[in-house]
Short mmCIF file of N, CA and C and ligand atoms in Angstrom, two decimals:
data_model
loop_
_atom_site.label_atom_id
_atom_site.label_comp_id
_atom_site.label_asym_id
_atom_site.label_seq_id
_atom_site.Cartn_x
_atom_site.Cartn_y
_atom_site.Cartn_z
N MET V 1 -2.56 -7.71 27.49
CA MET V 1 -3.59 -7.55 26.85
C MET V 1 -3.44 -7.59 25.35
N ALA V 2 -4.70 -7.70 24.87
CA ALA V 2 -4.74 -7.48 23.98
C ALA V 2 -4.67 -6.07 22.91
N ALA V 3 -3.59 -6.65 22.00
CA ALA V 3 -3.74 -5.46 20.80
C ALA V 3 -4.83 -4.51 20.45
N THR V 4 -5.87 -3.63 20.25
CA THR V 4 -6.43 -3.11 19.32
C THR V 4 -6.47 -3.41 17.59
N PRO V 5 -7.46 -4.33 17.43
CA PRO V 5 -7.64 -4.43 15.70
C PRO V 5 -7.20 -3.22 14.78
N VAL V 6 -6.62 -2.80 13.74
CA VAL V 6 -6.40 -1.46 13.74
C VAL V 6 -5.69 -1.57 12.41
N ALA V 7 -6.60 -0.90 11.27
CA ALA V 7 -6.63 -1.41 9.65
C ALA V 7 -6.05 -0.18 9.02
N LEU V 8 -4.57 0.04 8.50
CA LEU V 8 -4.76 0.68 7.22
C LEU V 8 -4.47 0.52 6.21
N ILE V 9 -5.37 1.32 5.44
CA ILE V 9 -5.55 0.93 3.70
C ILE V 9 -4.80 2.21 3.12
N LEU V 10 -3.69 2.26 2.33
CA LEU V 10 -3.17 3.11 1.26
C LEU V 10 -3.40 2.96 0.33
N GLY V 11 -4.25 4.00 -0.09
CA GLY V 11 -4.86 4.01 -1.01
C GLY V 11 -6.10 3.17 -1.38
N SER V 12 -7.47 4.56 -0.77
CA SER V 12 -8.36 3.49 -0.94
C SER V 12 -9.70 4.06 -1.15
N GLY V 13 -9.17 3.58 -3.07
CA GLY V 13 -9.86 4.32 -3.96
C GLY V 13 -11.73 3.53 -3.83
N PRO V 14 -12.37 3.71 -4.59
CA PRO V 14 -14.01 3.65 -5.28
C PRO V 14 -14.40 2.00 -5.14
N ARG V 15 -12.51 1.17 -5.95
CA ARG V 15 -13.20 -0.22 -7.06
C ARG V 15 -12.53 -0.75 -5.20
N VAL V 16 -11.18 -1.48 -5.38
CA VAL V 16 -11.15 -2.77 -4.48
C VAL V 16 -11.19 -1.83 -2.65
N GLY V 17 -10.49 -0.74 -2.87
CA GLY V 17 -9.29 -0.06 -1.93
C GLY V 17 -10.94 0.05 -0.59
N ALA V 18 -12.21 0.53 -1.55
CA ALA V 18 -12.95 0.94 -0.68
C ALA V 18 -13.44 0.08 0.05
N SER V 19 -14.03 -0.91 -0.31
CA SER V 19 -14.63 -2.42 -0.55
C SER V 19 -13.35 -3.05 0.95
N VAL V 20 -12.45 -2.89 0.77
CA VAL V 20 -11.41 -3.58 2.00
C VAL V 20 -11.51 -2.95 3.05
N ALA V 21 -11.60 -1.32 3.26
CA ALA V 21 -11.76 -1.15 4.50
C ALA V 21 -12.68 -1.43 4.95
N GLN V 22 -14.30 -1.45 4.05
CA GLN V 22 -15.15 -2.07 4.78
C GLN V 22 -15.43 -3.38 4.74
N LYS V 23 -14.72 -3.61 4.79
CA LYS V 23 -14.74 -5.80 4.93
C LYS V 23 -14.23 -5.44 6.23
N PHE V 24 -12.81 -4.71 6.30
CA PHE V 24 -12.26 -4.49 8.10
C PHE V 24 -13.00 -4.15 9.15
N ALA V 25 -13.41 -3.26 8.90
CA ALA V 25 -14.10 -2.11 9.90
C ALA V 25 -15.86 -3.34 10.16
N SER V 26 -16.37 -4.20 9.13
CA SER V 26 -17.14 -4.68 9.09
C SER V 26 -16.99 -6.05 10.52
N SER V 27 -15.04 -6.72 10.81
CA SER V 27 -14.70 -7.58 11.05
C SER V 27 -14.25 -6.82 12.12
N GLY V 28 -14.82 -5.53 13.14
CA GLY V 28 -14.63 -5.41 14.03
C GLY V 28 -13.02 -4.05 14.40
N TYR V 29 -12.28 -3.41 13.23
CA TYR V 29 -10.96 -2.80 12.59
C TYR V 29 -11.93 -1.80 13.18
N LYS V 30 -10.53 -0.95 13.56
CA LYS V 30 -10.61 0.58 13.54
C LYS V 30 -10.09 0.68 12.13
N VAL V 31 -10.60 1.61 11.33
CA VAL V 31 -9.71 1.97 9.92
C VAL V 31 -9.16 2.61 9.40
N ALA V 32 -7.92 3.44 8.78
CA ALA V 32 -7.74 4.67 8.23
C ALA V 32 -7.32 4.45 7.24
N VAL V 33 -8.06 5.50 6.88
CA VAL V 33 -7.72 5.54 4.70
C VAL V 33 -7.18 7.04 4.75
N THR V 34 -6.30 6.31 3.06
CA THR V 34 -5.14 7.33 2.80
C THR V 34 -6.00 7.58 1.28
N SER V 35 -6.10 8.79 0.57
CA SER V 35 -6.22 9.61 -0.70
C SER V 35 -5.90 10.76 -0.60
N ARG V 36 -4.99 10.91 -2.24
CA ARG V 36 -4.80 12.38 -1.94
C ARG V 36 -5.82 13.65 -2.26
N ASN V 37 -6.64 13.91 -1.93
CA ASN V 37 -8.19 14.75 -1.77
C ASN V 37 -8.68 14.21 -0.71
N ALA V 38 -7.74 13.19 0.40
CA ALA V 38 -8.25 13.57 2.01
C ALA V 38 -8.13 15.43 2.45
N THR V 39 -9.32 15.42 3.09
CA THR V 39 -9.30 16.39 3.98
C THR V 39 -9.49 16.18 5.38
N GLY V 40 -8.76 15.14 5.90
CA GLY V 40 -8.49 14.88 7.48
C GLY V 40 -9.78 15.14 7.99
N GLY V 41 -9.36 15.22 9.13
CA GLY V 41 -10.67 14.24 10.45
C GLY V 41 -11.24 13.09 9.89
N LYS V 42 -12.63 12.46 9.67
CA LYS V 42 -13.18 11.03 9.32
C LYS V 42 -13.77 11.42 8.12
N THR V 43 -13.97 10.14 7.35
CA THR V 43 -14.54 9.99 6.13
C THR V 43 -16.19 10.10 6.80
N ALA V 44 -16.99 9.56 5.89
CA ALA V 44 -18.19 9.26 5.86
C ALA V 44 -18.19 8.07 6.68
N GLU V 45 -17.51 7.37 7.21
CA GLU V 45 -17.81 6.04 7.30
C GLU V 45 -17.41 5.62 8.80
N GLY V 46 -16.81 7.12 9.24
CA GLY V 46 -16.17 6.60 10.63
C GLY V 46 -14.69 6.78 10.44
N PHE V 47 -14.17 6.48 9.50
CA PHE V 47 -12.79 6.14 9.50
C PHE V 47 -11.54 7.30 9.31
N LEU V 48 -10.45 7.21 10.27
CA LEU V 48 -9.86 8.35 10.15
C LEU V 48 -9.01 8.08 7.99
N SER V 49 -8.94 9.31 8.05
CA SER V 49 -9.15 10.34 6.74
C SER V 49 -7.52 10.46 6.79
N LEU V 50 -6.46 10.37 6.53
CA LEU V 50 -4.78 10.36 5.89
C LEU V 50 -4.72 11.09 4.48
N LYS V 51 -4.30 12.08 4.43
CA LYS V 51 -4.19 12.65 3.09
C LYS V 51 -2.29 11.98 2.55
N ALA V 52 -2.02 11.15 1.47
CA ALA V 52 -1.32 11.16 1.07
C ALA V 52 -0.92 10.76 -0.41
N ASP V 53 0.60 11.33 -0.74
CA ASP V 53 0.55 11.73 -1.79
C ASP V 53 1.16 10.59 -2.16
N LEU V 54 1.34 8.75 -2.89
CA LEU V 54 1.82 7.80 -2.25
C LEU V 54 3.68 8.25 -3.46
N SER V 55 3.38 9.09 -4.36
CA SER V 55 4.51 9.03 -4.99
C SER V 55 5.82 9.52 -4.41
N LYS V 56 5.75 10.28 -3.18
CA LYS V 56 6.69 10.69 -2.78
C LYS V 56 7.12 9.33 -1.16
N PRO V 57 8.02 8.70 -1.25
CA PRO V 57 7.98 7.60 -0.05
C PRO V 57 7.79 8.43 0.55
N ASP V 58 8.76 9.05 1.51
CA ASP V 58 9.79 9.49 2.74
C ASP V 58 8.47 10.16 3.67
N THR V 59 7.26 10.71 2.75
CA THR V 59 5.65 10.23 3.83
C THR V 59 5.30 10.30 4.11
N VAL V 60 5.26 8.47 4.17
CA VAL V 60 4.75 7.13 4.71
C VAL V 60 4.81 7.26 5.75
N PRO V 61 5.94 7.38 6.56
CA PRO V 61 6.40 7.44 8.12
C PRO V 61 5.59 7.55 8.35
N ALA V 62 5.09 9.34 8.46
CA ALA V 62 3.83 10.34 8.62
C ALA V 62 2.17 9.49 9.25
N LEU V 63 2.27 8.52 7.90
CA LEU V 63 0.61 8.07 8.03
C LEU V 63 1.22 7.51 9.54
N PHE V 64 1.56 6.23 10.01
CA PHE V 64 1.71 5.39 10.76
C PHE V 64 1.37 5.63 12.07
N ASP V 65 2.71 7.43 11.76
CA ASP V 65 2.79 7.78 13.12
C ASP V 65 1.13 8.28 14.08
N ALA V 66 0.60 9.40 11.99
CA ALA V 66 -0.88 9.48 13.01
C ALA V 66 -2.02 8.37 13.04
N VAL V 67 -2.02 7.18 12.65
CA VAL V 67 -2.43 6.10 12.61
C VAL V 67 -2.67 6.04 14.37
N LYS V 68 -0.90 6.03 14.60
CA LYS V 68 -0.50 5.35 16.33
C LYS V 68 -1.09 6.26 17.20
N ALA V 69 -1.35 7.69 16.60
CA ALA V 69 -1.41 8.55 17.40
C ALA V 69 -3.29 8.87 17.77
N GLU V 70 -4.00 8.25 16.90
CA GLU V 70 -5.32 8.53 16.86
C GLU V 70 -6.04 7.19 17.54
N PHE V 71 -5.17 6.07 17.32
CA PHE V 71 -5.33 4.91 17.66
C PHE V 71 -4.15 4.21 19.11
N GLN V 72 -3.83 4.54 19.48
CA GLN V 72 -2.76 4.23 20.37
C GLN V 72 -2.37 3.64 19.99
N SER V 73 -2.44 2.20 18.85
CA SER V 73 -1.68 1.23 18.28
C SER V 73 -1.22 1.62 17.18
N PRO V 74 -0.09 1.12 16.34
CA PRO V 74 -0.13 0.74 15.31
C PRO V 74 -0.56 0.09 14.83
N PRO V 75 -0.83 0.17 12.75
CA PRO V 75 -1.91 -1.19 11.73
C PRO V 75 -1.55 -2.39 12.59
N THR V 76 -2.50 -2.86 13.31
CA THR V 76 -1.88 -4.60 12.87
C THR V 76 -1.93 -5.12 11.61
N VAL V 77 -2.58 -4.26 11.05
CA VAL V 77 -2.89 -4.44 9.40
C VAL V 77 -2.82 -3.61 8.11
N VAL V 78 -1.75 -3.99 7.33
CA VAL V 78 -1.90 -2.89 6.38
C VAL V 78 -1.62 -3.60 4.78
N VAL V 79 -2.96 -2.60 4.69
CA VAL V 79 -3.27 -2.98 3.19
C VAL V 79 -2.54 -1.87 1.95
N TYR V 80 -1.43 -1.89 0.54
CA TYR V 80 -0.59 -1.46 0.56
C TYR V 80 -1.86 -0.84 -1.33
N ASN V 81 -2.73 -0.63 -1.12
CA ASN V 81 -3.54 -1.13 -2.26
C ASN V 81 -3.26 0.71 -4.05
N ALA V 82 -3.43 1.35 -3.27
CA ALA V 82 -2.82 2.40 -4.27
C ALA V 82 -1.70 1.44 -5.43
N ALA V 83 -1.83 2.53 -6.74
CA ALA V 83 -1.10 1.84 -7.93
C ALA V 83 -1.00 2.71 -8.45
N ALA V 84 -0.24 3.26 -9.74
CA ALA V 84 -0.84 3.79 -10.96
C ALA V 84 -0.17 3.60 -12.72
N LEU V 85 -0.01 3.60 -13.27
CA LEU V 85 0.36 3.70 -14.79
C LEU V 85 0.41 4.85 -15.37
N THR V 86 1.90 4.61 -16.35
CA THR V 86 1.40 6.33 -17.52
C THR V 86 1.19 5.88 -19.02
N PRO V 87 0.08 5.92 -19.74
CA PRO V 87 -0.11 5.29 -20.77
C PRO V 87 1.20 6.56 -21.59
N PRO V 88 2.43 5.29 -22.57
CA PRO V 88 2.84 6.30 -23.06
C PRO V 88 2.63 6.91 -24.29
N PRO V 89 2.94 8.28 -24.17
CA PRO V 89 2.67 9.12 -25.09
C PRO V 89 2.37 8.93 -26.32
N GLU V 90 3.37 8.26 -26.88
CA GLU V 90 3.37 8.05 -27.83
C GLU V 90 2.54 6.51 -28.50
N GLU V 91 1.43 6.34 -29.05
CA GLU V 91 0.57 5.19 -28.86
C GLU V 91 1.94 3.99 -29.48
N GLY V 92 1.60 2.86 -28.24
CA GLY V 92 2.90 1.72 -28.92
C GLY V 92 3.81 1.93 -28.78
N ALA V 93 4.42 2.98 -28.17
CA ALA V 93 5.76 3.28 -27.71
C ALA V 93 6.19 3.41 -25.93
N PRO V 94 6.37 2.36 -25.85
CA PRO V 94 6.59 2.38 -24.17
C PRO V 94 8.60 2.76 -23.53
N LEU V 95 8.71 3.01 -24.76
CA LEU V 95 10.06 3.92 -24.29
C LEU V 95 9.52 5.45 -24.54
N SER V 96 8.57 5.77 -24.46
CA SER V 96 8.16 7.36 -25.07
C SER V 96 8.10 7.84 -23.30
N ILE V 97 7.70 7.23 -22.87
CA ILE V 97 7.39 7.56 -20.88
C ILE V 97 8.11 8.49 -20.77
N PRO V 98 7.83 10.09 -20.33
CA PRO V 98 8.91 10.55 -19.63
C PRO V 98 9.54 9.66 -18.02
N THR V 99 10.91 10.57 -17.95
CA THR V 99 11.49 9.67 -16.58
C THR V 99 10.88 9.62 -15.82
N GLU V 100 9.89 11.11 -15.89
CA GLU V 100 10.03 11.50 -14.19
C GLU V 100 8.35 10.21 -13.63
N SER V 101 7.68 10.38 -15.39
CA SER V 101 6.37 9.20 -14.61
C SER V 101 6.64 8.33 -14.15
N PHE V 102 7.59 7.80 -14.67
CA PHE V 102 8.40 5.98 -15.22
C PHE V 102 8.95 6.19 -12.86
N THR V 103 9.25 7.29 -12.55
CA THR V 103 10.01 7.21 -11.68
C THR V 103 8.60 7.26 -10.15
N SER V 104 7.86 8.32 -11.21
CA SER V 104 6.34 8.76 -9.73
C SER V 104 5.52 7.31 -9.29
N ASP V 105 5.95 6.35 -10.90
CA ASP V 105 4.82 5.31 -10.57
C ASP V 105 5.35 3.69 -10.48
N LEU V 106 6.81 3.80 -10.20
CA LEU V 106 7.81 3.36 -8.97
C LEU V 106 7.32 3.40 -7.87
N ASN V 107 7.30 5.12 -7.79
CA ASN V 107 7.34 4.69 -6.46
C ASN V 107 5.76 4.31 -5.82
N ILE V 108 5.41 4.85 -7.28
CA ILE V 108 3.79 4.32 -5.72
C ILE V 108 3.57 2.94 -5.67
N ASN V 109 4.20 2.48 -6.75
CA ASN V 109 3.96 0.67 -6.46
C ASN V 109 5.27 0.15 -6.32
N THR V 110 6.16 0.14 -6.18
CA THR V 110 6.95 -0.01 -5.23
C THR V 110 7.89 0.23 -3.73
N VAL V 111 7.94 1.19 -4.54
CA VAL V 111 8.71 2.40 -3.13
C VAL V 111 8.19 2.38 -2.26
N SER V 112 6.86 3.22 -2.12
CA SER V 112 5.56 3.85 -0.69
C SER V 112 5.84 1.90 -0.07
N PRO V 113 5.59 1.06 -0.79
CA PRO V 113 4.68 0.08 -0.63
C PRO V 113 5.92 -0.13 0.04
N TYR V 114 7.27 -0.43 0.08
CA TYR V 114 9.02 -0.73 0.74
C TYR V 114 8.67 0.08 1.92
N VAL V 115 8.27 1.00 1.63
CA VAL V 115 8.60 1.66 3.07
C VAL V 115 7.68 1.58 4.10
N ALA V 116 6.05 1.49 3.68
CA ALA V 116 5.24 0.58 4.60
C ALA V 116 4.87 -0.13 4.84
N ALA V 117 6.18 -1.34 4.57
CA ALA V 117 6.06 -2.73 5.34
C ALA V 117 6.87 -2.78 5.63
N GLN V 118 8.15 -1.23 5.64
CA GLN V 118 9.69 -1.11 6.78
C GLN V 118 8.78 -0.79 8.51
N GLN V 119 7.66 0.26 7.91
CA GLN V 119 7.26 0.46 9.40
C GLN V 119 5.87 -0.37 9.81
N ALA V 120 5.23 -1.22 8.61
CA ALA V 120 4.72 -2.17 9.98
C ALA V 120 5.72 -3.45 10.66
N ILE V 121 6.26 -3.13 10.06
CA ILE V 121 7.09 -4.18 11.03
C ILE V 121 7.83 -3.42 12.24
N ALA V 122 7.51 -2.75 11.86
CA ALA V 122 8.52 -1.70 12.95
C ALA V 122 7.30 -1.26 14.09
N GLY V 123 6.00 -1.35 13.54
CA GLY V 123 5.22 -1.53 14.82
C GLY V 123 4.50 -2.51 15.34
N TRP V 124 5.38 -3.37 14.50
CA TRP V 124 4.54 -4.89 14.97
C TRP V 124 5.52 -5.13 16.62
N GLU V 125 6.84 -4.86 15.89
CA GLU V 125 7.43 -5.36 17.39
C GLU V 125 7.37 -4.36 18.63
N THR V 126 6.12 -3.81 18.27
CA THR V 126 5.59 -2.76 19.73
C THR V 126 4.51 -3.46 20.11
N LEU V 127 4.25 -4.47 19.66
CA LEU V 127 2.57 -5.16 20.50
C LEU V 127 3.24 -6.86 20.61
N PRO V 128 1.68 -6.80 21.24
CA PRO V 128 1.52 -7.71 22.80
C PRO V 128 2.19 -9.41 21.69
N LYS V 129 2.57 -10.31 21.88
CA LYS V 129 3.30 -11.45 20.62
C LYS V 129 2.04 -12.25 21.01
N GLY V 130 1.90 -12.80 19.35
CA GLY V 130 0.52 -13.41 19.49
C GLY V 130 -0.71 -12.54 18.43
N THR V 131 0.13 -11.08 18.41
CA THR V 131 -1.27 -10.12 17.88
C THR V 131 -1.06 -10.61 16.52
N LYS V 132 -2.50 -11.08 15.68
CA LYS V 132 -3.05 -11.19 14.56
C LYS V 132 -2.28 -9.98 13.69
N THR V 133 -1.21 -9.87 12.43
CA THR V 133 -0.36 -9.58 11.69
C THR V 133 -0.96 -9.12 10.36
N ALA V 134 -1.41 -8.49 9.51
CA ALA V 134 -0.74 -9.25 8.38
C ALA V 134 -0.61 -7.20 7.26
N PHE V 135 0.79 -7.98 6.19
CA PHE V 135 1.18 -7.00 5.50
C PHE V 135 0.26 -7.37 3.89
N ILE V 136 -0.34 -6.31 3.46
CA ILE V 136 -1.26 -6.80 2.36
C ILE V 136 -1.50 -5.98 0.92
N PHE V 137 -0.18 -6.67 -0.25
CA PHE V 137 -0.05 -5.97 -1.37
C PHE V 137 -1.34 -6.14 -2.58
N THR V 138 -1.93 -5.28 -2.57
CA THR V 138 -2.62 -5.73 -4.29
C THR V 138 -1.60 -5.66 -5.45
N GLY V 139 -2.20 -7.19 -5.67
CA GLY V 139 -1.55 -7.09 -7.01
C GLY V 139 -2.36 -7.57 -8.17
N ASN V 140 -1.33 -8.02 -9.18
CA ASN V 140 -2.73 -8.35 -10.04
C ASN V 140 -1.35 -9.56 -11.20
N ILE V 141 -1.62 -9.50 -12.38
CA ILE V 141 -1.49 -11.07 -13.28
C ILE V 141 0.05 -10.16 -13.94
N LEU V 142 0.56 -8.57 -13.70
CA LEU V 142 2.11 -8.36 -14.35
C LEU V 142 2.79 -9.02 -13.68
N ASN V 143 2.68 -9.53 -12.83
CA ASN V 143 4.73 -10.25 -12.10
C ASN V 143 4.57 -11.12 -12.55
N THR V 144 3.67 -12.28 -13.09
CA THR V 144 3.58 -13.80 -13.42
C THR V 144 3.75 -14.13 -14.44
N ALA V 145 4.10 -12.50 -15.95
CA ALA V 145 4.51 -12.98 -17.13
C ALA V 145 4.78 -11.56 -18.16
N VAL V 146 5.74 -11.33 -18.61
CA VAL V 146 5.65 -9.69 -19.11
C VAL V 146 4.97 -10.25 -20.07
N LYS V 147 3.07 -9.01 -20.21
CA LYS V 147 2.56 -9.08 -21.02
C LYS V 147 3.30 -7.55 -22.29
N PRO V 148 2.27 -7.76 -23.29
CA PRO V 148 3.71 -6.75 -24.05
C PRO V 148 2.77 -6.08 -24.79
N VAL V 149 2.00 -5.34 -22.87
CA VAL V 149 1.04 -3.55 -23.83
C VAL V 149 1.43 -2.88 -23.49
N PRO V 150 1.88 -2.17 -23.96
CA PRO V 150 2.75 -0.53 -24.00
C PRO V 150 1.81 0.09 -22.18
N VAL V 151 0.54 0.60 -22.00
CA VAL V 151 0.12 0.94 -21.69
C VAL V 151 -0.02 0.62 -20.27
N PHE V 152 0.81 -0.65 -20.45
CA PHE V 152 0.85 -1.32 -18.60
C PHE V 152 2.22 -1.05 -18.49
N THR V 153 3.20 -1.04 -19.26
CA THR V 153 4.44 -0.64 -18.95
C THR V 153 4.98 -0.62 -17.67
N THR V 154 4.47 0.98 -16.80
CA THR V 154 5.12 1.37 -15.68
C THR V 154 4.37 0.44 -14.29
N LEU V 155 3.53 0.20 -14.55
CA LEU V 155 2.41 -0.78 -13.37
C LEU V 155 2.92 -2.55 -13.72
N GLY V 156 3.47 -2.58 -14.33
CA GLY V 156 4.25 -3.80 -14.72
C GLY V 156 5.24 -4.19 -13.78
N VAL V 157 6.07 -2.83 -13.95
CA VAL V 157 7.66 -2.66 -13.95
C VAL V 157 7.25 -3.09 -12.28
N GLY V 158 6.60 -2.21 -11.84
CA GLY V 158 6.27 -2.49 -10.63
C GLY V 158 5.44 -3.01 -9.13
N LYS V 159 4.53 -3.68 -10.18
CA LYS V 159 3.72 -5.04 -9.82
C LYS V 159 5.23 -5.60 -9.71
N SER V 160 5.73 -5.87 -10.78
CA SER V 160 7.28 -7.14 -10.38
C SER V 160 7.87 -7.06 -9.84
N ALA V 161 8.89 -5.69 -9.63
CA ALA V 161 9.16 -5.40 -8.77
C ALA V 161 9.26 -5.71 -7.32
N ALA V 162 7.63 -4.91 -7.19
CA ALA V 162 7.08 -5.18 -5.74
C ALA V 162 6.72 -7.00 -4.97
N ALA V 163 6.94 -7.14 -6.10
CA ALA V 163 6.68 -9.26 -5.76
C ALA V 163 7.85 -9.49 -5.47
N PHE V 164 8.71 -8.90 -5.82
CA PHE V 164 9.99 -9.54 -5.83
C PHE V 164 10.36 -9.85 -4.22
N TRP V 165 10.75 -8.23 -4.04
CA TRP V 165 10.79 -7.94 -2.35
C TRP V 165 9.96 -8.29 -1.35
N ILE V 166 8.57 -8.16 -1.82
CA ILE V 166 7.72 -9.15 -0.48
C ILE V 166 7.94 -10.44 -0.84
N GLY V 167 8.29 -11.15 -1.83
CA GLY V 167 8.43 -12.44 -1.55
C GLY V 167 9.51 -12.93 -1.05
N VAL V 168 10.75 -12.02 -1.02
CA VAL V 168 11.56 -12.56 -0.54
C VAL V 168 11.90 -12.08 1.05
N ALA V 169 10.94 -10.62 1.35
CA ALA V 169 10.47 -10.19 2.91
C ALA V 169 9.96 -11.17 3.53
N ASP V 170 8.73 -12.24 2.82
CA ASP V 170 8.21 -13.57 3.33
C ASP V 170 9.07 -14.22 4.22
N ALA V 171 9.72 -14.89 3.00
CA ALA V 171 11.27 -15.91 3.44
C ALA V 171 11.11 -15.57 4.92
N ALA V 172 12.20 -13.64 4.56
CA ALA V 172 12.84 -13.30 5.64
C ALA V 172 11.84 -13.46 7.25
N TYR V 173 11.12 -12.92 7.13
CA TYR V 173 10.19 -12.43 8.59
C TYR V 173 9.39 -13.47 8.87
N SER V 174 8.69 -14.27 7.94
CA SER V 174 7.61 -15.32 8.22
C SER V 174 8.17 -16.39 9.39
N ALA V 175 9.54 -16.59 9.91
CA ALA V 175 9.79 -17.74 10.89
C ALA V 175 9.07 -17.00 12.40
N ARG V 176 9.05 -14.76 12.50
CA ARG V 176 8.92 -14.29 13.29
C ARG V 176 7.62 -14.23 13.01
N GLY V 177 6.44 -14.72 12.77
CA GLY V 177 5.36 -15.40 12.08
C GLY V 177 4.79 -13.58 11.82
N TYR V 178 5.72 -12.62 10.53
CA TYR V 178 4.75 -11.38 10.27
C TYR V 178 4.82 -11.35 8.62
N ARG V 179 3.87 -12.06 8.13
CA ARG V 179 3.39 -12.22 6.27
C ARG V 179 3.00 -11.04 6.26
N1 NAP Y 201 -8.99 -2.14 -11.01
C1 NAP Y 201 -8.91 -3.61 -11.02
O1 NAP Y 201 -9.89 -3.82 -11.85
C2 NAP Y 201 -7.31 -4.10 -10.65
C3 NAP Y 201 -7.24 -5.57 -11.29
C4 NAP Y 201 -5.92 -6.26 -10.73
C5 NAP Y 201 -4.98 -5.56 -9.87
N2 NAP Y 201 -6.05 -4.36 -9.35
C6 NAP Y 201 -5.24 -4.06 -8.45
O2 NAP Y 201 -6.05 -3.32 -7.17
C7 NAP Y 201 -5.51 -2.28 -7.13
C8 NAP Y 201 -6.87 -1.32 -6.64
O3 NAP Y 201 -6.83 -0.86 -8.33
P1 NAP Y 201 -8.70 -0.32 -7.85
O4 NAP Y 201 -8.56 0.48 -9.36
O5 NAP Y 201 -9.50 -1.20 -7.40
O6 NAP Y 201 -8.90 1.25 -7.57
P2 NAP Y 201 -8.85 1.98 -5.74
O7 NAP Y 201 -9.13 0.99 -4.66
O8 NAP Y 201 -10.02 1.92 -6.38
O9 NAP Y 201 -8.13 3.11 -5.49
C9 NAP Y 201 -6.75 2.99 -6.20
C10 NAP Y 201 -6.28 4.16 -5.40
O10 NAP Y 201 -4.70 4.05 -5.71
C11 NAP Y 201 -4.42 5.62 -5.02
N3 NAP Y 201 -3.64 5.76 -5.79
C12 NAP Y 201 -2.98 6.30 -6.81
N4 NAP Y 201 -1.93 6.93 -7.06
C13 NAP Y 201 -1.72 7.85 -6.22
C14 NAP Y 201 -0.90 9.07 -5.46
N5 NAP Y 201 -0.34 8.92 -6.28
N6 NAP Y 201 -1.21 8.71 -3.99
C15 NAP Y 201 -1.84 8.28 -3.35
N7 NAP Y 201 -2.80 7.56 -3.88
C16 NAP Y 201 -2.71 6.87 -4.99
C17 NAP Y 201 -5.79 6.06 -5.20
O11 NAP Y 201 -5.71 7.15 -4.81
P3 NAP Y 201 -7.02 8.70 -4.63
O12 NAP Y 201 -7.78 8.84 -3.45
O13 NAP Y 201 -5.50 9.87 -4.58
O14 NAP Y 201 -7.20 8.70 -5.77
C18 NAP Y 201 -6.99 4.98 -5.52
O15 NAP Y 201 -7.21 5.03 -3.65
C19 NAP Y 201 -4.25 -1.96 -7.33
O16 NAP Y 201 -2.89 -1.89 -6.88
C20 NAP Y 201 -4.46 -2.45 -8.49
O17 NAP Y 201 -3.11 -2.57 -9.77
C21 NAP Y 201 -7.54 -3.71 -10.06
#
């Protein structure tokens, strides 16, 4: 039996995230979205709405559990769209960012998507062979070269670090059909 196509969008804000969610819904996917402000239940569009603070990576597995409970299927497509940056409090001084903010942004930009990818693969292993699956991470240009722009410090650190583990994981898992 073919698996239900289910898309989980982690961080579905009004710009990229909302459009991606709509696109999957219009392509026949059941959709779950996360936001720090979610109140549970369904969104106006009928998407499963989950509350998530992605600065806390250990809360990510419960989001996958909630999707499975709702749709009787793990997400077949996972889109990690959330991102965060902290402008340096001292203008032009990238080393003035408080450690707690640096760590929190790194969790949102790198560690939580890593946990999400672990969860995605664990779910896909339970699906019928040949099910179309994908892990999509919304990137930007910051992992291609170091742009000396202080306001982008934590965003660039996070995108670069995530690009590395995604590249390694892609090479390791694509032979099993996982991208
Ligand atoms: N906008 C651009 O010009 C642009 C350009 C290149 C790349 N990108 C990339 O595209 C992605 C989306 O950016 P966007 O600007 O279009 O924003 P967006 O899709 O409108 O929403 C960003 C999402 O990040 C989430 N987020 C931030 N901190 C979070 C936290 N602690 N816990 C949970 N969620 C958190 C927000 O969740 P809440 O609902 O809780 O606020 C929001 O859903 C990002 O990865 C960004 O780097 C954007």
